[in-house]
Coordinates of C-alpha atoms and ligand atoms in Angstrom, one line a residue:
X24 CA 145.9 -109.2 -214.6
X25 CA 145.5 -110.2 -218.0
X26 CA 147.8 -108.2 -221.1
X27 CA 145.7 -109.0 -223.7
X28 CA 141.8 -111.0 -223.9
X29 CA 140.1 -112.3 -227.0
X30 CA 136.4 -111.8 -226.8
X31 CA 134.9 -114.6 -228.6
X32 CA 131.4 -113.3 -229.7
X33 CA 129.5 -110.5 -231.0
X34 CA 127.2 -107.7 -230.7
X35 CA 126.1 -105.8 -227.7
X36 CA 128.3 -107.9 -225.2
X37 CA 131.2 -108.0 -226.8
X38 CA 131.1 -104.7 -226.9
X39 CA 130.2 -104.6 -223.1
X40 CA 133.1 -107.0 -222.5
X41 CA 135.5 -104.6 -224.6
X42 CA 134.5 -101.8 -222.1
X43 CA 135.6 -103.7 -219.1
X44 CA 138.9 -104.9 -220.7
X45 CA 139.3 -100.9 -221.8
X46 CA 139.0 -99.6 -218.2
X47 CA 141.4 -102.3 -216.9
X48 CA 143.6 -101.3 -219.6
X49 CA 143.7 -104.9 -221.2
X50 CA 144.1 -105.4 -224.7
X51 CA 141.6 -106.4 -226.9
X52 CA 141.1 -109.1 -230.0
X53 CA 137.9 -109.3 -231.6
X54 CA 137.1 -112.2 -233.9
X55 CA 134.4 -111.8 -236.5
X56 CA 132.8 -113.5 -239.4
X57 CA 132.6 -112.1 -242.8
X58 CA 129.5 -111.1 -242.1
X59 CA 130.3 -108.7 -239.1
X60 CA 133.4 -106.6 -240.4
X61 CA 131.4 -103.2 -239.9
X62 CA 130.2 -104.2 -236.3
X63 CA 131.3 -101.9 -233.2
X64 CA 132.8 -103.8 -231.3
X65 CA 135.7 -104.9 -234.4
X66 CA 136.2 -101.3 -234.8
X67 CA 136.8 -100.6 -230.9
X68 CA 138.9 -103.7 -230.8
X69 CA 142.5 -103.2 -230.4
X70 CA 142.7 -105.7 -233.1
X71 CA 140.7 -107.9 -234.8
X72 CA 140.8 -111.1 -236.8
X73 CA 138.3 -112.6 -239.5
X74 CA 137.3 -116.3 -238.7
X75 CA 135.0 -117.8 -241.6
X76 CA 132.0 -117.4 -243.3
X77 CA 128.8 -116.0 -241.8
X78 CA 127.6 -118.7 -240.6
X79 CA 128.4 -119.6 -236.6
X80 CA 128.5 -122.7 -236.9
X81 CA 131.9 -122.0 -239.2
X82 CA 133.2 -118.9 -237.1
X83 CA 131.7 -117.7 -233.8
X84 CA 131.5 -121.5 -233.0
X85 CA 134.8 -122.8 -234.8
X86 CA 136.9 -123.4 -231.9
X87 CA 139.9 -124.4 -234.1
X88 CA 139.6 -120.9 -235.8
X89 CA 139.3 -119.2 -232.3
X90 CA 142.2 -121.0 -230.9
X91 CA 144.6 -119.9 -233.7
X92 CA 143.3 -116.1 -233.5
X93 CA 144.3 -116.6 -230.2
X94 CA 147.6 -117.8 -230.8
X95 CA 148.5 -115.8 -233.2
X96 CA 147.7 -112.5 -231.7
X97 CA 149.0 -113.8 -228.2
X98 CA 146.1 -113.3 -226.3
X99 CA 146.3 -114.7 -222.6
X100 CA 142.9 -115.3 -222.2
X101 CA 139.0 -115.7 -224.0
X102 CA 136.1 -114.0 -222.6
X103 CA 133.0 -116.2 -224.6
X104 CA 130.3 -113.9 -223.3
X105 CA 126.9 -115.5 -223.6
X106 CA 125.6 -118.2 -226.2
X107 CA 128.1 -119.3 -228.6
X108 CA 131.0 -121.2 -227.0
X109 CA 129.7 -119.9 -223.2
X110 CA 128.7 -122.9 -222.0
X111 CA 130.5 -125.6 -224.0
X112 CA 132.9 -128.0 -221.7
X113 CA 134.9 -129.1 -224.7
X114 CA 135.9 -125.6 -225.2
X115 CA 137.0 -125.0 -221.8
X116 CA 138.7 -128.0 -221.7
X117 CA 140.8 -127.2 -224.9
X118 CA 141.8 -123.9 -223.7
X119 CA 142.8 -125.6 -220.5
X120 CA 145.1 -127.7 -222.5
X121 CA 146.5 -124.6 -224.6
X122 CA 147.7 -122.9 -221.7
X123 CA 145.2 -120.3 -222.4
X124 CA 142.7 -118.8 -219.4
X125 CA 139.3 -119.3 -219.9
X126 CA 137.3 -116.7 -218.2
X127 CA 134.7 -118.6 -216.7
X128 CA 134.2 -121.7 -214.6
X129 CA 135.8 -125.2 -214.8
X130 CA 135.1 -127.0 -217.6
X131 CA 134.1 -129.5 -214.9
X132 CA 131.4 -127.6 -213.2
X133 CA 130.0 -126.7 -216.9
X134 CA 129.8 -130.2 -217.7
X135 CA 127.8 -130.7 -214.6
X136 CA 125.3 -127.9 -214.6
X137 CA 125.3 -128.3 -218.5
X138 CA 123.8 -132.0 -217.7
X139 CA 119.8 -131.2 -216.5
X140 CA 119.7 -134.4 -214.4
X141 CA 123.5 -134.0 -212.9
X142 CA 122.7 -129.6 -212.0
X143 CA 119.5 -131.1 -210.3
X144 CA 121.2 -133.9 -208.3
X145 CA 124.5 -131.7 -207.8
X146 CA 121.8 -128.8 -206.2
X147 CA 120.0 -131.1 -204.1
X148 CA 122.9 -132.1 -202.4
X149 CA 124.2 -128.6 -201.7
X150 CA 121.2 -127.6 -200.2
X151 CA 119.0 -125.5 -202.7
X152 CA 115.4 -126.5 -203.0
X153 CA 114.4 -128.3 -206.5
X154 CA 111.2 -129.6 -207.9
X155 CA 109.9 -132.9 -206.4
X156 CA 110.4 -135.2 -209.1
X157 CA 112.4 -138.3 -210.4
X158 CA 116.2 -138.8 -208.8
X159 CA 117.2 -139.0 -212.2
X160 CA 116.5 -140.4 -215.7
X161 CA 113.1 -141.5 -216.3
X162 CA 112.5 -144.9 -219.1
X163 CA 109.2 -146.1 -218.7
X164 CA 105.6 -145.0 -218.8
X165 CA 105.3 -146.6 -215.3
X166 CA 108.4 -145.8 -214.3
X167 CA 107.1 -142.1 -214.6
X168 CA 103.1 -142.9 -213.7
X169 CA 105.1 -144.1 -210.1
X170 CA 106.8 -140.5 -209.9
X171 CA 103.5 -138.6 -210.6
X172 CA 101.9 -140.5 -208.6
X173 CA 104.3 -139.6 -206.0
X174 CA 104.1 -135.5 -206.4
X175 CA 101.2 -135.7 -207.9
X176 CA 99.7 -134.3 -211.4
X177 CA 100.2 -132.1 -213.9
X178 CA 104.1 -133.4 -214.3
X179 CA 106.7 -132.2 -217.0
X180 CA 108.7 -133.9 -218.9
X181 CA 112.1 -132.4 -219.7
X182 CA 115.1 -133.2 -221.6
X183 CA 118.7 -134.3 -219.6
X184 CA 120.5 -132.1 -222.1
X185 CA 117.6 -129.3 -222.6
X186 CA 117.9 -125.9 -223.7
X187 CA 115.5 -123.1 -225.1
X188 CA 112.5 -124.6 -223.8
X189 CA 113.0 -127.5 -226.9
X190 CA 112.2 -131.1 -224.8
X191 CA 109.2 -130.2 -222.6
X192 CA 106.0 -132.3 -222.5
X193 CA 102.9 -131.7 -220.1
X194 CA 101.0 -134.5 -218.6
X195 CA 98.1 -133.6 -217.0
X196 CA 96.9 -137.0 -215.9
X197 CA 98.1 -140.9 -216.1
X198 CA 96.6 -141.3 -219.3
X199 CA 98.7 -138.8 -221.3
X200 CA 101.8 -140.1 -219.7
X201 CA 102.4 -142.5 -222.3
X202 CA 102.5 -139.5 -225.1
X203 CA 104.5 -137.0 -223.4
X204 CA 107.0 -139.5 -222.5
X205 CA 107.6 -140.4 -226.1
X206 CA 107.0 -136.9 -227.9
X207 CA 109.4 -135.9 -224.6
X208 CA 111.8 -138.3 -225.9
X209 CA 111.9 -137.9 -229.8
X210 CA 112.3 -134.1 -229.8
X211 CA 115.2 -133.8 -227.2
X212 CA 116.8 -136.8 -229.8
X213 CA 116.3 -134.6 -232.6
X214 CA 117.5 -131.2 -230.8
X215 CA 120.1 -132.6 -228.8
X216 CA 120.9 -136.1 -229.6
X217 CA 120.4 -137.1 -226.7
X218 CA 117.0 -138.7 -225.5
X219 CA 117.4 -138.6 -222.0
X220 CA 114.4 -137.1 -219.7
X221 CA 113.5 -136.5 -216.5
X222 CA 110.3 -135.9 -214.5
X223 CA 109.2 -133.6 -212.5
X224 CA 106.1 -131.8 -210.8
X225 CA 104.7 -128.9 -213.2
X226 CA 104.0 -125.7 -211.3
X227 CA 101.1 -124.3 -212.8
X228 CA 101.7 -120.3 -212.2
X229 CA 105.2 -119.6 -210.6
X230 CA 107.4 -116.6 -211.1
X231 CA 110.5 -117.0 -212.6
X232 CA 113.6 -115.6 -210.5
X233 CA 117.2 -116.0 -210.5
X234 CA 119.9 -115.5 -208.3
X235 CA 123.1 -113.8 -209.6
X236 CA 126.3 -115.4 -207.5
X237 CA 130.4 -115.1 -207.6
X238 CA 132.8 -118.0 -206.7
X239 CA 136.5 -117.2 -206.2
X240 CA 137.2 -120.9 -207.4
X241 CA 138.2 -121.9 -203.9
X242 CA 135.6 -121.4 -201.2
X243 CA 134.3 -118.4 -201.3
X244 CA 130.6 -117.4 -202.7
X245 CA 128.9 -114.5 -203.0
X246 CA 125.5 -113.4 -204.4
X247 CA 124.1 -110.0 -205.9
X248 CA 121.0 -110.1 -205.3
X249 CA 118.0 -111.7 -207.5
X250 CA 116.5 -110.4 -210.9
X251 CA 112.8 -111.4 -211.7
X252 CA 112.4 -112.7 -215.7
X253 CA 109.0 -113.9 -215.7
X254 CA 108.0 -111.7 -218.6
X255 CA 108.5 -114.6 -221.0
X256 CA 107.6 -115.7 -225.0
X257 CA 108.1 -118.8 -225.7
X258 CA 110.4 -119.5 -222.8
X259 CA 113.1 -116.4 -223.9
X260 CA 113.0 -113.4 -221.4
X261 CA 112.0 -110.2 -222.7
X262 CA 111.6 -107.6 -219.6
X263 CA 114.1 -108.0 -216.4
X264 CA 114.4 -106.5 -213.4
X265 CA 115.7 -106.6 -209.8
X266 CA 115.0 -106.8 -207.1
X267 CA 111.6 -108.9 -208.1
X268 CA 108.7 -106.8 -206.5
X269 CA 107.5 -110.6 -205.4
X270 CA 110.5 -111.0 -202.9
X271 CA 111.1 -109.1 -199.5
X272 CA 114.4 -108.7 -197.7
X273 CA 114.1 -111.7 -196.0
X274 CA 113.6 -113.2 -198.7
X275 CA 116.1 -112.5 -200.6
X276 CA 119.0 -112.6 -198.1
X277 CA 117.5 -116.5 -197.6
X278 CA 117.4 -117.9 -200.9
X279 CA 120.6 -115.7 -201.5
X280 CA 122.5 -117.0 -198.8
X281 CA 121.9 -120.7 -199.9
X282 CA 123.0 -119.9 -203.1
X283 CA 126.0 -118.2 -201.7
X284 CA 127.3 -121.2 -199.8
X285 CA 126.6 -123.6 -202.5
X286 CA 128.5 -121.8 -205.2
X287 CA 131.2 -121.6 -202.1
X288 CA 131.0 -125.4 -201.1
X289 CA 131.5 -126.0 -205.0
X290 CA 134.6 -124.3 -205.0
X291 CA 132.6 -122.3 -208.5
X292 CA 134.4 -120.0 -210.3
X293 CA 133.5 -116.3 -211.5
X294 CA 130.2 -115.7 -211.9
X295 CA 126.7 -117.9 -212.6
X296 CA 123.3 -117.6 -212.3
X297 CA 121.1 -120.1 -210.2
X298 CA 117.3 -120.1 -211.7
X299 CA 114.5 -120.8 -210.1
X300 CA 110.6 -120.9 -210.3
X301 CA 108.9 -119.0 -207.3
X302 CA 105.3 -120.4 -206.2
X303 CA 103.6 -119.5 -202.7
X304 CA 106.4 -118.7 -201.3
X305 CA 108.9 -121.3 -201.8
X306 CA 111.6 -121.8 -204.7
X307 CA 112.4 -124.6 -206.4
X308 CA 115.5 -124.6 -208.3
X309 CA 115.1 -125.4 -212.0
X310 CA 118.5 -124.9 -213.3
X311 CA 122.3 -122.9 -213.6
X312 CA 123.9 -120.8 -216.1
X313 CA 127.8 -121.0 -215.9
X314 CA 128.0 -117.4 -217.6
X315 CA 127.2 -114.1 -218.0
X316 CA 123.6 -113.7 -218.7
X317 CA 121.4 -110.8 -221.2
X318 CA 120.2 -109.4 -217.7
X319 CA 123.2 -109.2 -216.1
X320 CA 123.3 -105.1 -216.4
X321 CA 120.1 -104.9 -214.2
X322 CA 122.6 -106.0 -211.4
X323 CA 125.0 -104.2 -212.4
X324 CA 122.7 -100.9 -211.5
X325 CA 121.1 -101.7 -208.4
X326 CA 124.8 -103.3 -206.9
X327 CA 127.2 -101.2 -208.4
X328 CA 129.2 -103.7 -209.2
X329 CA 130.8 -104.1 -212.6
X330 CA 130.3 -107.9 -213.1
X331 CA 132.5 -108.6 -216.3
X332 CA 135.4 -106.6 -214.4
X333 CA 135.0 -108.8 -211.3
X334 CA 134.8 -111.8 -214.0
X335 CA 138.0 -110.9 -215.4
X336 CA 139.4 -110.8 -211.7
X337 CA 138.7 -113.8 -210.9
X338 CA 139.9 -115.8 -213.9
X339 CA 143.2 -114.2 -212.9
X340 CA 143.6 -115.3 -210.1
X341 CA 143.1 -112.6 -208.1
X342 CA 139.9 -114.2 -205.9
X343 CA 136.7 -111.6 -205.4
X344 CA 137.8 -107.7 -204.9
X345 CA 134.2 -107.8 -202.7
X346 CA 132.6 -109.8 -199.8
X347 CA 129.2 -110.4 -199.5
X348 CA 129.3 -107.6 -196.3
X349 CA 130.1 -104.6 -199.6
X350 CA 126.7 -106.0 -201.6
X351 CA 124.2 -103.5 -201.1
X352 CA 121.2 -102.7 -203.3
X353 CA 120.3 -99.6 -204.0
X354 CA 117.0 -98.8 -205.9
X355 CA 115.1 -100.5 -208.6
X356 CA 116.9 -101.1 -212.3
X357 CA 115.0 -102.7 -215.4
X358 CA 116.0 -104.0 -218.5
X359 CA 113.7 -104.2 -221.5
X360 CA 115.3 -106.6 -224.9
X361 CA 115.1 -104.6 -227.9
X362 CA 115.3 -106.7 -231.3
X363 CA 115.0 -106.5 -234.5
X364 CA 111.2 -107.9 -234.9
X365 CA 108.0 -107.1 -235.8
X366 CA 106.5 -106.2 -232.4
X367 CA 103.3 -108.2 -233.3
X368 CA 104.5 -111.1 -235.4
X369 CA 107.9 -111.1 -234.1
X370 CA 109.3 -112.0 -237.5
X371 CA 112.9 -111.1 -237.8
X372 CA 113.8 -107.7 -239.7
X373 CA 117.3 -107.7 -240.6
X374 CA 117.9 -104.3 -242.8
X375 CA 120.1 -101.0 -242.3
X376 CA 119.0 -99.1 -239.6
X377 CA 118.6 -95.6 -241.3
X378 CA 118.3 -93.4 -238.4
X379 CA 119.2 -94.2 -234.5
X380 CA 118.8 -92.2 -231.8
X381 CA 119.6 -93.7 -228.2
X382 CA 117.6 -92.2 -225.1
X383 CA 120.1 -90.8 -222.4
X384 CA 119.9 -88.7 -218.8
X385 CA 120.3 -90.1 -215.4
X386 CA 119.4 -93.1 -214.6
X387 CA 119.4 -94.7 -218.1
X388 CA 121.7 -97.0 -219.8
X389 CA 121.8 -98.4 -223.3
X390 CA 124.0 -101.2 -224.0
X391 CA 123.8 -102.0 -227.7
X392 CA 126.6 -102.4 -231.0
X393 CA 124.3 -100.9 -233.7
X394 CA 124.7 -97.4 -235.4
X395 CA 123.1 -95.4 -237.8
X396 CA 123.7 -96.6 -241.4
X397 CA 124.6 -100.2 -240.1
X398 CA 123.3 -103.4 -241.8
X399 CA 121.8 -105.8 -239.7
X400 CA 123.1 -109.5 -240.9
X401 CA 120.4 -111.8 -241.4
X402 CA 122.5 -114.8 -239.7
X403 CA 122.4 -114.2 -235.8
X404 CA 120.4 -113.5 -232.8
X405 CA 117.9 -110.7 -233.3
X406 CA 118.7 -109.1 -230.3
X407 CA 119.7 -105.1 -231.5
X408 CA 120.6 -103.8 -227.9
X409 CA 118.9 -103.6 -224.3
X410 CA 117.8 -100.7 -222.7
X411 CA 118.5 -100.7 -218.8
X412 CA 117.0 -97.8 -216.5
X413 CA 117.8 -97.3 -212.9
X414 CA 115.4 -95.2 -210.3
X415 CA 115.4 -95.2 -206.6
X416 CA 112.3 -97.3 -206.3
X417 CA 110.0 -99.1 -208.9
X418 CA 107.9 -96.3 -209.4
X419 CA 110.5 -94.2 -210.4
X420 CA 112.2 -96.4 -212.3
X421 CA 109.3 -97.1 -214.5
X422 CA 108.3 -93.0 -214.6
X423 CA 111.9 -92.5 -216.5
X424 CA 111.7 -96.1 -218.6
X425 CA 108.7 -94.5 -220.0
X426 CA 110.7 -91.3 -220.9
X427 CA 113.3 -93.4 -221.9
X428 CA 111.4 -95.1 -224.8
X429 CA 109.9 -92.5 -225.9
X430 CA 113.1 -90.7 -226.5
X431 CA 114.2 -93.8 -228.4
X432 CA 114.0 -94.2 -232.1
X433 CA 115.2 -96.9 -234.4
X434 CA 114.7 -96.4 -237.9
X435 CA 114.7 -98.3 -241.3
X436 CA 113.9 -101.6 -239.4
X437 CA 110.7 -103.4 -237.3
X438 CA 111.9 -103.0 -233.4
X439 CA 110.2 -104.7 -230.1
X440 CA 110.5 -100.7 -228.9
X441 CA 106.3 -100.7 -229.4
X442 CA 105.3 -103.7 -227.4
X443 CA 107.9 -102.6 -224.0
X444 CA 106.0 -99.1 -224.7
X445 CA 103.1 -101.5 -224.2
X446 CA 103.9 -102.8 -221.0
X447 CA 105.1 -99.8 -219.1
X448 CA 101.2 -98.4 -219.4
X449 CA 99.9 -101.9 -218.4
X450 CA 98.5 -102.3 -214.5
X451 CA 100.1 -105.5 -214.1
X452 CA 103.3 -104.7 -215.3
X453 CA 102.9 -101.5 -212.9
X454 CA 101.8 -103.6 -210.2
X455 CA 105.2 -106.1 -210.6
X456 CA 101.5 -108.6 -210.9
X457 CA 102.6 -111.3 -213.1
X458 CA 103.7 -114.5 -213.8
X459 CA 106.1 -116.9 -216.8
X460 CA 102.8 -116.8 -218.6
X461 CA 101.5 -113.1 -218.2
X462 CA 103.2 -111.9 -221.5
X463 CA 101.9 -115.3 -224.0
X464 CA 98.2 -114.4 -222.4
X465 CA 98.6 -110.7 -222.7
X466 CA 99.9 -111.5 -226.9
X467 CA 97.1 -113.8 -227.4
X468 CA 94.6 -111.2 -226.3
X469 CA 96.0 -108.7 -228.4
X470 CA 95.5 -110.9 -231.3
Ligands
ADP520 P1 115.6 -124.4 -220.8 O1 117.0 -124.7 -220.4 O2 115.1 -125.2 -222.0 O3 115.3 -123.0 -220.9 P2 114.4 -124.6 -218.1 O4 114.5 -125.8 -217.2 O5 115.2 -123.4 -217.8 O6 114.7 -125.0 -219.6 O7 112.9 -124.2 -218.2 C1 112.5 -123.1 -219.1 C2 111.1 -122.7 -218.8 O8 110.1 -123.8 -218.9 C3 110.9 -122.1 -217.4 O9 111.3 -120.7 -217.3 C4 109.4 -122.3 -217.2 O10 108.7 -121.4 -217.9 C5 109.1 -123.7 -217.9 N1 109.3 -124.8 -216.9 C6 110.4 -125.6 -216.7 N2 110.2 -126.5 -215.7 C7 108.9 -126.3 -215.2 C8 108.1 -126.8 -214.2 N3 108.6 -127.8 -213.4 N4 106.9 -126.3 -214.0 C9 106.4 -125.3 -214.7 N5 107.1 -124.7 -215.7 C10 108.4 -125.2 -216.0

């Protein structure tokens, strides 16, 4: 096992990744911006080093500067967490080349999955169902008029090298092919430099579901099970849970057990999500995370399993401490993404948070690096901490959530706490009845 891990992010997981490295008894280096001296998980580090200015782009995503924290406080390995430097091959490949572990997948397989076209193909040939669409990139109107032709309309337009929804154009018919190619085109140049697009057939009311897997980086795969994000704004997931009350047991050991053996056939690494969108019945594969995901925790409760722990594992060398015959799920678990936002406007409201009280008792879980008197910085993610509640069934489950947020108070700053106090009274939500574009309709009506 590792003697020492640098955890190269911020907030709630690093914290969550401190907590792991804790009960291994691995030490600990947190790296921080100017802007983040106060945070919690610095002062639970073992030790921490400052690496630039507020902004990420000169610390939390200055590679150089995380490679000499490294070196200087001899850390063996770098947990990235989520965001940041997660899912960047370059930075895999550097740390390769340092000697120092990177606790995650090859840079190779982040490359791949981290290409939209190359996941698709690569899935495809391992066996998991994708959306009908183009083989690969798409370059002229009747190029794609052929393809939609072919699975027939409304299509979608996505970028090769997409990423928070950015490089997505509808067409509903032949005639607005043209447009959406173009506007497709220009926007994924201007996000991502990089103009490459794809087609494919737009579904026009799935579910979106992912499947949580484990590789031991040889050929082993396992999955934990599926967690259902389809409450959605603007493409970001707001409310989680697993199992998804859309899938049965069958169902879920089927789509599981595909992913399984791809992620085993791949020879994959540590852990990675494999998304999907669900429409009558059938999946269609849409693309991969090669990380740890927000939503992991909801997993976490239902399976038992400490995810970062069997990460860390792993990425030395120790293959999975579980086979897929130990996965059980117990009970229901959900997850609801506090930030700090207006609940209406969602405008961001960085500020001191004057007063915080977190909800506790069985069943509830709060993972989250705020306190009372700290100073939300204006520079980062607005996500303040996530609530996670286990119960024995969904019922249950959403009996104590709704206990849980009441108990729950944030003040001095605008939280989402409001809108998820919301949902828990709505029939829908009750009835798991919903759809990735349930939450923008039920917004819009509010209005
Ligand atoms: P990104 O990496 O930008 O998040 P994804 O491919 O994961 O892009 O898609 C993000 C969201 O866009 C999905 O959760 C879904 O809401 C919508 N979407 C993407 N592809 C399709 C499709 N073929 N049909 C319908 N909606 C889609």
């Amino acid at each position: 096992m590792f003697k020492k891990v640098l955890i190269a992010n911020r907030g709630e997981i690093a914290l969550r990744i401190l907590r792991a490295c804790k009960e291994l008894g691995i030490g600990t280096v947190a790296v921080h911006s100017t802007a983040d001296e106060t945070a919690m998980h610095v002062r639970l580090a073992d030790e921490s080093v400052c690496i630039g200015p507020p902004a990420s782009s000169e610390s939390y995503l200055n590679i150089h500067q995380i490679v000499a924290a490294c070196e200087i406080t001899g850390a063996d390995a770098i947990h990235p967490g989520y965001g940041f430097l997660s899912e960047n091959a370059k930075f895999a490949e550097i740390l390769e080349a340092h000697g120092i572990t990177f606790i995650g997948p090859s840079s190779a397989h982040i490359r791949t999955m981290g290409d939209k076209i190359e996941a698709k193909i690569t899935a495809k040939r391992l066996g998991i169902p994708v959306v009908p669409g183009s083989e690969g990139a798409v370059n002229t109107p009747q190029e794609a008029k052929d393809i939609a032709d072919d699975v027939g309309y409304p299509v979608i337009i996505k970028a090769a090298s997409g990423g928070g929804g950015r490089g997505m154009k509808v067409a509903n018919s032949a005639d607005e092919i043209g447009a959406a190619l173009n506007s497709a085109r220009k926007e994924a140049g201007a996000a991502f430099g990089d103009d490459v697009v794809y087609i494919e057939k737009y579904l026009a009311n799935p579910r979106h579901i992912e499947v949580q897997v484990m590789g031991d980086g040889v050929s082993r795969g396992v999955h934990l099970g599926e967690r259902d994000c389809s409450l959605q704004r603007r493409h970001q997931k707001v409310f989680e849970e697993a199992n998804s009350p859309a899938l049965n047991e069958e169902q879920r050991n089927r789509i599981g057990e595909i992913c399984a053996t791809a992620i085993g056939d791949m020879g994959y690494s540590g852990a990675g999500t494999i998304e999907f969108l669900y429409e009558n019945d059938e999946f269609y594969f849409i693309e991969m995370n090669t990380r740890l995901q927000v939503e992991h925790p909801v997993t976490e409760m239902i399976t038992r399993i400490d995810l970062v722990n069997e990460q860390l594992h792993v990425a030395s060398g120790n293959g999975l401490s579980f086979s897929q015959d130990e996965v059980s799920f117990m009970g229901h678990a959900i997850e609801c993404r506090i930030n700090a936002e207006n609940p209406r406007t969602f405008v961001p409201s960085p500020g001191t948070i004057s007063y915080y009280h977190p909800p506790g008792g069985l069943g509830v879980r709060v993972d989250s690096g705020v306190y009372q008197g700290y100073k939300i910085p204006p520079y980062y993610d607005s996500l303040i901490g996530k609530l996670i509640v286990h119960g024995r069934t969904r019922p249950e489950c959403l009996m104590r959530l709704r206990r849980a947020l009441d108990e729950f108070v944030v003040g001095g700053i605008d939280t989402t706490l409001p809108l998820f106090q919301d949902l828990v009274t709505n029939d829908d939500v009750i009835a798991g009845d919903y759809n990735i574009h349930w939450l923008e309709k039920y917004l819009a009506a509010k209005e």
